[in-house]
C-alpha cells in the first residue's frame, strides 16, 4: 500500500521539482520496501506450503484409517472408485484450498480495504466512483461461483464413475482376456471418459468467461478514474502524481478481488 505513494513522490520530485536528491531518497525507500516484501513473501509461501502438505499427510492417514473401519457392504455401497478419489484428488484439493486460504485470503482483504481507503484519502470523488466498480466485480464473482458449483459437482461424479469403471476393468483383467470382451470394456471406459470430458468442458467454458470479465471491469475502472482525475487536474484540485497512485490502487483492489474469487472457485471445486 505504500509503494504507489512512494512512486507518486518520485514522479513529483523528478518531473515537477527536478530534485535529484529527493528522487534518490524515495528510490532507496522503494528498494527497501520491495526487498522486505520479497523476504516476507518467501516466508509466507514456505509456511503456507508446510501447512498445506502437513494437512494432506495427516488427513490422508486419518481417512485411510476410517475407511479400514468400514464393512464390506458399506465400502461397496460407497464405491471403491469414490474412496480412491477421496483419498487422492480430493485431499490434494483441500490442501490447496487451505494453502490458498492462508496465503491469499488475508492479503487480498488488506489490499482491498486499504486500497479503497487510500483512494478515498487521495481523491474522495474517485473513491466513491471506484466503489461502484468494486460492487460490479463482486457481483461477477458471486454469479460465477453460483453458476459453476453444479458443474464441479457433476465433474466429481463423473470422475468417481470413471475410477470405478477402471478399477473394475483392472480387477477383472484376466477374465476379460479369457472371455475376449476387451472391446466391450474399452467401449464402457470410453463412454465414462467422454462423459467426464463433456462435464469438464462445460465447466471450463464458463470459467473462460471469468478472466475477460475481470479485465474488462478493471480497464473500465482505470479509464473512469483517468477521466475523472483529468477533470480534477485541470481544475487544480488534484495533483498529476496522485492520479498514478489512484490508478495503481484501483488495479490492486480489483486484482485482489479476483484473487478472492479464485479462492471461492477452489472452494466450489471441493
mmCIF file of C-alpha atoms in Angstrom:
data_model
loop_
_atom_site.group_PDB
_atom_site.id
_atom_site.type_symbol
_atom_site.label_atom_id
_atom_site.label_comp_id
_atom_site.label_asym_id
_atom_site.label_seq_id
_atom_site.Cartn_x
_atom_site.Cartn_y
_atom_site.Cartn_z
ATOM 1 C CA UNK A 1 0.000 0.000 0.000
ATOM 2 C CA UNK A 2 2.944 2.349 0.480
ATOM 3 C CA UNK A 3 4.607 1.807 -2.902
ATOM 4 C CA UNK A 4 2.088 3.791 -5.023
ATOM 5 C CA UNK A 5 2.529 6.822 -2.788
ATOM 6 C CA UNK A 6 6.308 6.499 -2.997
ATOM 7 C CA UNK A 7 6.035 6.258 -6.770
ATOM 8 C CA UNK A 8 3.933 9.431 -6.812
ATOM 9 C CA UNK A 9 6.538 11.215 -4.659
ATOM 10 C CA UNK A 10 9.325 10.083 -7.001
ATOM 11 C CA UNK A 11 7.455 11.335 -10.084
ATOM 12 C CA UNK A 12 6.702 14.632 -8.403
ATOM 13 C CA UNK A 13 10.333 15.090 -7.362
ATOM 14 C CA UNK A 14 11.730 14.148 -10.792
ATOM 15 C CA UNK A 15 9.256 15.737 -13.214
ATOM 16 C CA UNK A 16 7.967 18.766 -11.352
ATOM 17 C CA UNK A 17 10.516 19.716 -8.696
ATOM 18 C CA UNK A 18 13.628 18.399 -10.514
ATOM 19 C CA UNK A 19 15.023 17.407 -7.131
ATOM 20 C CA UNK A 20 17.535 14.648 -7.820
ATOM 21 C CA UNK A 21 18.407 14.167 -4.158
ATOM 22 C CA UNK A 22 14.773 13.569 -3.242
ATOM 23 C CA UNK A 23 14.389 11.118 -6.109
ATOM 24 C CA UNK A 24 17.324 9.109 -4.767
ATOM 25 C CA UNK A 25 15.883 9.149 -1.252
ATOM 26 C CA UNK A 26 12.461 7.974 -2.439
ATOM 27 C CA UNK A 27 14.053 5.335 -4.664
ATOM 28 C CA UNK A 28 16.034 3.988 -1.711
ATOM 29 C CA UNK A 29 12.869 3.699 0.351
ATOM 30 C CA UNK A 30 11.112 1.905 -2.510
ATOM 31 C CA UNK A 31 14.034 -0.510 -2.740
ATOM 32 C CA UNK A 32 13.905 -1.264 0.992
ATOM 33 C CA UNK A 33 10.138 -1.830 0.832
ATOM 34 C CA UNK A 34 10.477 -4.097 -2.211
ATOM 35 C CA UNK A 35 13.192 -6.211 -0.582
ATOM 36 C CA UNK A 36 11.112 -6.510 2.590
ATOM 37 C CA UNK A 37 8.094 -7.593 0.506
ATOM 38 C CA UNK A 38 10.186 -10.285 -1.189
ATOM 39 C CA UNK A 39 11.539 -11.650 2.096
ATOM 40 C CA UNK A 40 8.147 -11.755 3.783
ATOM 41 C CA UNK A 41 6.535 -13.231 0.659
ATOM 42 C CA UNK A 42 9.071 -16.081 0.622
ATOM 43 C CA UNK A 43 8.487 -16.787 4.296
ATOM 44 C CA UNK A 44 4.730 -16.690 3.826
ATOM 45 C CA UNK A 45 4.837 -19.083 0.861
ATOM 46 C CA UNK A 46 7.074 -21.507 2.742
ATOM 47 C CA UNK A 47 4.870 -21.537 5.839
ATOM 48 C CA UNK A 48 1.703 -21.986 3.753
ATOM 49 C CA UNK A 49 3.285 -24.870 1.818
ATOM 50 C CA UNK A 50 4.259 -26.638 5.043
ATOM 51 C CA UNK A 51 0.744 -26.169 6.455
ATOM 52 C CA UNK A 52 -0.939 -27.468 3.303
ATOM 53 C CA UNK A 53 1.288 -30.520 2.883
ATOM 54 C CA UNK A 54 1.123 -31.426 6.568
ATOM 55 C CA UNK A 55 -2.658 -31.203 6.419
ATOM 56 C CA UNK A 56 -2.715 -33.540 3.395
ATOM 57 C CA UNK A 57 -0.435 -36.036 5.158
ATOM 58 C CA UNK A 58 -2.464 -36.164 8.373
ATOM 59 C CA UNK A 59 -5.836 -36.168 6.618
ATOM 60 C CA UNK A 60 -4.873 -38.978 4.230
ATOM 61 C CA UNK A 61 -3.677 -41.164 7.122
ATOM 62 C CA UNK A 62 -6.831 -40.457 9.137
ATOM 63 C CA UNK A 63 -9.148 -41.113 6.185
ATOM 64 C CA UNK A 64 -7.412 -44.393 5.375
ATOM 65 C CA UNK A 65 -7.812 -45.492 8.987
ATOM 66 C CA UNK A 66 -11.525 -44.601 8.915
ATOM 67 C CA UNK A 67 -12.033 -46.471 5.635
ATOM 68 C CA UNK A 68 -10.479 -49.535 7.234
ATOM 69 C CA UNK A 69 -13.254 -49.479 9.823
ATOM 70 C CA UNK A 70 -15.982 -49.749 7.150
ATOM 71 C CA UNK A 71 -17.691 -53.022 6.456
ATOM 72 C CA UNK A 72 -17.520 -54.632 3.046
ATOM 73 C CA UNK A 73 -21.144 -53.682 2.402
ATOM 74 C CA UNK A 74 -20.522 -50.036 3.311
ATOM 75 C CA UNK A 75 -17.399 -49.835 1.150
ATOM 76 C CA UNK A 76 -19.237 -51.425 -1.771
ATOM 77 C CA UNK A 77 -22.171 -49.062 -1.362
ATOM 78 C CA UNK A 78 -19.882 -46.002 -1.383
ATOM 79 C CA UNK A 79 -17.852 -47.352 -4.274
ATOM 80 C CA UNK A 80 -14.157 -48.172 -4.360
ATOM 81 C CA UNK A 81 -13.558 -45.642 -7.106
ATOM 82 C CA UNK A 82 -15.132 -42.928 -4.967
ATOM 83 C CA UNK A 83 -12.967 -43.908 -1.999
ATOM 84 C CA UNK A 84 -9.818 -43.709 -4.116
ATOM 85 C CA UNK A 85 -10.805 -40.262 -5.367
ATOM 86 C CA UNK A 86 -11.479 -39.077 -1.809
ATOM 87 C CA UNK A 87 -8.054 -40.281 -0.644
ATOM 88 C CA UNK A 88 -6.127 -38.761 -3.546
ATOM 89 C CA UNK A 89 -7.561 -35.927 -5.599
ATOM 90 C CA UNK A 90 -9.989 -34.551 -3.008
ATOM 91 C CA UNK A 91 -7.433 -34.399 -0.208
ATOM 92 C CA UNK A 92 -4.983 -32.660 -2.545
ATOM 93 C CA UNK A 93 -7.711 -30.168 -3.452
ATOM 94 C CA UNK A 94 -8.433 -29.499 0.231
ATOM 95 C CA UNK A 95 -4.719 -28.992 0.873
ATOM 96 C CA UNK A 96 -4.545 -26.488 -1.992
ATOM 97 C CA UNK A 97 -7.634 -24.768 -0.593
ATOM 98 C CA UNK A 98 -6.012 -24.448 2.823
ATOM 99 C CA UNK A 99 -2.863 -23.091 1.175
ATOM 100 C CA UNK A 100 -4.915 -20.517 -0.715
ATOM 101 C CA UNK A 101 -6.932 -19.519 2.346
ATOM 102 C CA UNK A 102 -3.849 -18.967 4.488
ATOM 103 C CA UNK A 103 -1.855 -17.190 1.786
ATOM 104 C CA UNK A 104 -4.420 -15.255 -0.223
ATOM 105 C CA UNK A 105 -7.400 -14.542 1.976
ATOM 106 C CA UNK A 106 -5.645 -12.134 4.374
ATOM 107 C CA UNK A 107 -3.500 -10.279 1.840
ATOM 108 C CA UNK A 108 -6.258 -9.533 -0.718
ATOM 109 C CA UNK A 109 -8.599 -8.391 2.056
ATOM 110 C CA UNK A 110 -5.982 -5.953 3.349
ATOM 111 C CA UNK A 111 -5.276 -4.704 -0.180
ATOM 112 C CA UNK A 112 -8.976 -4.234 -0.969
ATOM 113 C CA UNK A 113 -9.808 -2.345 2.219
ATOM 114 C CA UNK A 114 -6.541 -0.434 2.274
ATOM 115 C CA UNK A 115 -6.654 0.409 -1.440
ATOM 116 C CA UNK A 116 -10.175 1.823 -1.233
ATOM 117 C CA UNK A 117 -9.242 3.802 1.883
ATOM 118 C CA UNK A 118 -6.125 5.236 0.217
ATOM 119 C CA UNK A 119 -8.087 6.197 -2.896
ATOM 120 C CA UNK A 120 -10.659 7.885 -0.682
ATOM 121 C CA UNK A 121 -7.910 9.861 1.047
ATOM 122 C CA UNK A 122 -6.271 10.867 -2.235
ATOM 123 C CA UNK A 123 -9.479 11.865 -4.004
ATOM 124 C CA UNK A 124 -12.893 11.262 -2.372
ATOM 125 C CA UNK A 125 -14.770 11.522 -5.686
ATOM 126 C CA UNK A 126 -12.563 8.889 -7.263
ATOM 127 C CA UNK A 127 -13.059 6.651 -4.255
ATOM 128 C CA UNK A 128 -16.838 6.940 -4.443
ATOM 129 C CA UNK A 129 -16.822 6.131 -8.150
ATOM 130 C CA UNK A 130 -14.463 3.222 -7.710
ATOM 131 C CA UNK A 131 -16.715 1.579 -5.102
ATOM 132 C CA UNK A 132 -19.252 1.026 -7.897
ATOM 133 C CA UNK A 133 -16.706 -0.992 -9.896
ATOM 134 C CA UNK A 134 -15.842 -2.995 -6.774
ATOM 135 C CA UNK A 135 -19.530 -3.884 -6.388
ATOM 136 C CA UNK A 136 -19.675 -4.906 -10.067
ATOM 137 C CA UNK A 137 -16.624 -7.111 -9.568
ATOM 138 C CA UNK A 138 -18.211 -8.763 -6.538
ATOM 139 C CA UNK A 139 -21.432 -9.398 -8.479
ATOM 140 C CA UNK A 140 -19.491 -11.054 -11.311
ATOM 141 C CA UNK A 141 -17.537 -13.182 -8.843
ATOM 142 C CA UNK A 142 -20.661 -14.286 -6.946
ATOM 143 C CA UNK A 143 -22.526 -15.122 -10.152
ATOM 144 C CA UNK A 144 -19.540 -17.062 -11.416
ATOM 145 C CA UNK A 145 -19.335 -19.171 -8.246
ATOM 146 C CA UNK A 146 -23.082 -19.889 -8.236
ATOM 147 C CA UNK A 147 -23.125 -20.889 -11.908
ATOM 148 C CA UNK A 148 -20.086 -23.188 -11.758
ATOM 149 C CA UNK A 149 -20.846 -25.007 -8.471
ATOM 150 C CA UNK A 150 -23.240 -27.597 -10.028
ATOM 151 C CA UNK A 151 -20.757 -28.210 -12.835
ATOM 152 C CA UNK A 152 -17.929 -29.047 -10.444
ATOM 153 C CA UNK A 153 -20.225 -31.462 -8.613
ATOM 154 C CA UNK A 154 -21.016 -33.164 -11.909
ATOM 155 C CA UNK A 155 -17.286 -33.448 -12.685
ATOM 156 C CA UNK A 156 -16.732 -35.137 -9.329
ATOM 157 C CA UNK A 157 -19.497 -37.640 -10.011
ATOM 158 C CA UNK A 158 -18.141 -38.410 -13.480
ATOM 159 C CA UNK A 159 -14.630 -38.834 -12.067
ATOM 160 C CA UNK A 160 -15.910 -41.313 -9.488
ATOM 161 C CA UNK A 161 -17.721 -43.268 -12.198
ATOM 162 C CA UNK A 162 -14.592 -43.425 -14.366
ATOM 163 C CA UNK A 163 -12.415 -44.516 -11.428
ATOM 164 C CA UNK A 164 -14.901 -47.240 -10.529
ATOM 165 C CA UNK A 165 -15.012 -48.421 -14.134
ATOM 166 C CA UNK A 166 -11.213 -48.537 -14.398
ATOM 167 C CA UNK A 167 -10.880 -50.387 -11.110
ATOM 168 C CA UNK A 168 -13.440 -52.956 -12.186
ATOM 169 C CA UNK A 169 -11.694 -53.374 -15.527
ATOM 170 C CA UNK A 170 -8.292 -53.903 -13.911
ATOM 171 C CA UNK A 171 -9.603 -56.336 -11.292
ATOM 172 C CA UNK A 172 -11.318 -58.399 -13.999
ATOM 173 C CA UNK A 173 -8.482 -58.088 -16.470
ATOM 174 C CA UNK A 174 -7.772 -61.836 -16.607
ATOM 175 C CA UNK A 175 -11.468 -62.642 -17.041
ATOM 176 C CA UNK A 176 -11.778 -60.053 -19.782
ATOM 177 C CA UNK A 177 -8.853 -61.562 -21.671
ATOM 178 C CA UNK A 178 -10.260 -65.059 -21.236
ATOM 179 C CA UNK A 179 -13.732 -64.165 -22.496
ATOM 180 C CA UNK A 180 -12.416 -61.855 -25.231
ATOM 181 C CA UNK A 181 -14.511 -58.862 -24.105
ATOM 182 C CA UNK A 182 -11.800 -56.217 -24.376
ATOM 183 C CA UNK A 183 -13.793 -54.239 -26.941
ATOM 184 C CA UNK A 184 -16.826 -54.080 -24.623
ATOM 185 C CA UNK A 185 -14.660 -52.871 -21.702
ATOM 186 C CA UNK A 186 -12.984 -50.316 -23.941
ATOM 187 C CA UNK A 187 -16.370 -49.000 -25.048
ATOM 188 C CA UNK A 188 -17.583 -48.706 -21.441
ATOM 189 C CA UNK A 189 -14.418 -46.866 -20.353
ATOM 190 C CA UNK A 190 -14.683 -44.652 -23.411
ATOM 191 C CA UNK A 191 -18.282 -43.744 -22.574
ATOM 192 C CA UNK A 192 -17.366 -42.786 -18.993
ATOM 193 C CA UNK A 193 -14.330 -40.873 -20.239
ATOM 194 C CA UNK A 194 -16.468 -38.978 -22.756
ATOM 195 C CA UNK A 195 -18.999 -38.099 -20.049
ATOM 196 C CA UNK A 196 -16.169 -36.722 -17.883
ATOM 197 C CA UNK A 197 -14.864 -34.719 -20.845
ATOM 198 C CA UNK A 198 -18.265 -33.182 -21.526
ATOM 199 C CA UNK A 199 -18.810 -32.260 -17.874
ATOM 200 C CA UNK A 200 -15.328 -30.757 -17.563
ATOM 201 C CA UNK A 201 -15.637 -28.840 -20.822
ATOM 202 C CA UNK A 202 -18.973 -27.354 -19.754
ATOM 203 C CA UNK A 203 -17.373 -26.032 -16.556
ATOM 204 C CA UNK A 204 -14.242 -24.752 -18.294
ATOM 205 C CA UNK A 205 -16.377 -22.919 -20.853
ATOM 206 C CA UNK A 206 -17.928 -20.927 -18.003
ATOM 207 C CA UNK A 207 -14.560 -20.368 -16.329
ATOM 208 C CA UNK A 208 -13.173 -18.974 -19.598
ATOM 209 C CA UNK A 209 -15.547 -16.002 -19.273
ATOM 210 C CA UNK A 210 -14.357 -15.025 -15.800
ATOM 211 C CA UNK A 211 -10.900 -13.568 -16.516
ATOM 212 C CA UNK A 212 -12.034 -11.487 -19.541
ATOM 213 C CA UNK A 213 -14.873 -10.020 -17.464
ATOM 214 C CA UNK A 214 -12.452 -9.199 -14.648
ATOM 215 C CA UNK A 215 -10.052 -7.498 -17.053
ATOM 216 C CA UNK A 216 -12.914 -5.599 -18.703
ATOM 217 C CA UNK A 217 -14.123 -4.251 -15.365
ATOM 218 C CA UNK A 218 -10.566 -3.345 -14.361
ATOM 219 C CA UNK A 219 -9.901 -1.481 -17.620
ATOM 220 C CA UNK A 220 -13.218 0.358 -17.355
ATOM 221 C CA UNK A 221 -12.375 1.338 -13.788
ATOM 222 C CA UNK A 222 -8.945 2.654 -14.807
ATOM 223 C CA UNK A 223 -10.459 4.580 -17.724
ATOM 224 C CA UNK A 224 -13.134 6.089 -15.475
ATOM 225 C CA UNK A 225 -10.538 7.034 -12.859
ATOM 226 C CA UNK A 226 -8.393 8.714 -15.510
ATOM 227 C CA UNK A 227 -11.350 10.646 -16.933
ATOM 228 C CA UNK A 228 -12.474 11.952 -13.552
ATOM 229 C CA UNK A 229 -8.911 12.602 -12.435
ATOM 230 C CA UNK A 230 -8.172 14.536 -15.623
ATOM 231 C CA UNK A 231 -11.045 16.908 -14.895
ATOM 232 C CA UNK A 232 -9.814 17.394 -11.328
ATOM 233 C CA UNK A 233 -6.248 18.001 -12.516
ATOM 234 C CA UNK A 234 -7.455 20.699 -14.910
ATOM 235 C CA UNK A 235 -9.429 22.265 -12.085
ATOM 236 C CA UNK A 236 -6.297 22.225 -9.908
ATOM 237 C CA UNK A 237 -7.837 20.110 -7.142
ATOM 238 C CA UNK A 238 -5.687 17.026 -7.786
ATOM 239 C CA UNK A 239 -2.005 16.535 -8.498
ATOM 240 C CA UNK A 240 -0.866 14.526 -11.528
ATOM 241 C CA UNK A 241 1.333 12.243 -9.435
ATOM 242 C CA UNK A 242 -1.628 11.333 -7.241
ATOM 243 C CA UNK A 243 -3.517 10.191 -10.341
ATOM 244 C CA UNK A 244 -0.916 7.479 -10.926
ATOM 245 C CA UNK A 245 -1.285 6.400 -7.318
ATOM 246 C CA UNK A 246 -5.059 6.180 -7.728
ATOM 247 C CA UNK A 247 -4.657 4.019 -10.842
ATOM 248 C CA UNK A 248 -2.252 1.707 -9.008
ATOM 249 C CA UNK A 249 -4.650 1.382 -6.080
ATOM 250 C CA UNK A 250 -7.560 0.606 -8.390
ATOM 251 C CA UNK A 251 -5.605 -2.194 -10.063
ATOM 252 C CA UNK A 252 -4.534 -3.589 -6.678
ATOM 253 C CA UNK A 253 -8.103 -3.661 -5.413
ATOM 254 C CA UNK A 254 -9.638 -5.329 -8.469
ATOM 255 C CA UNK A 255 -6.866 -7.901 -8.823
ATOM 256 C CA UNK A 256 -7.190 -8.717 -5.124
ATOM 257 C CA UNK A 257 -10.914 -9.283 -5.555
ATOM 258 C CA UNK A 258 -10.114 -11.593 -8.471
ATOM 259 C CA UNK A 259 -7.713 -13.497 -6.170
ATOM 260 C CA UNK A 260 -10.502 -13.907 -3.623
ATOM 261 C CA UNK A 261 -12.699 -15.148 -6.471
ATOM 262 C CA UNK A 262 -10.071 -17.802 -7.207
ATOM 263 C CA UNK A 263 -10.283 -18.948 -3.578
ATOM 264 C CA UNK A 264 -14.060 -19.270 -3.830
ATOM 265 C CA UNK A 265 -13.674 -21.212 -7.067
ATOM 266 C CA UNK A 266 -11.375 -23.702 -5.323
ATOM 267 C CA UNK A 267 -13.903 -23.938 -2.502
ATOM 268 C CA UNK A 268 -16.603 -24.664 -5.074
ATOM 269 C CA UNK A 269 -14.494 -27.489 -6.529
ATOM 270 C CA UNK A 270 -14.283 -29.138 -3.120
#
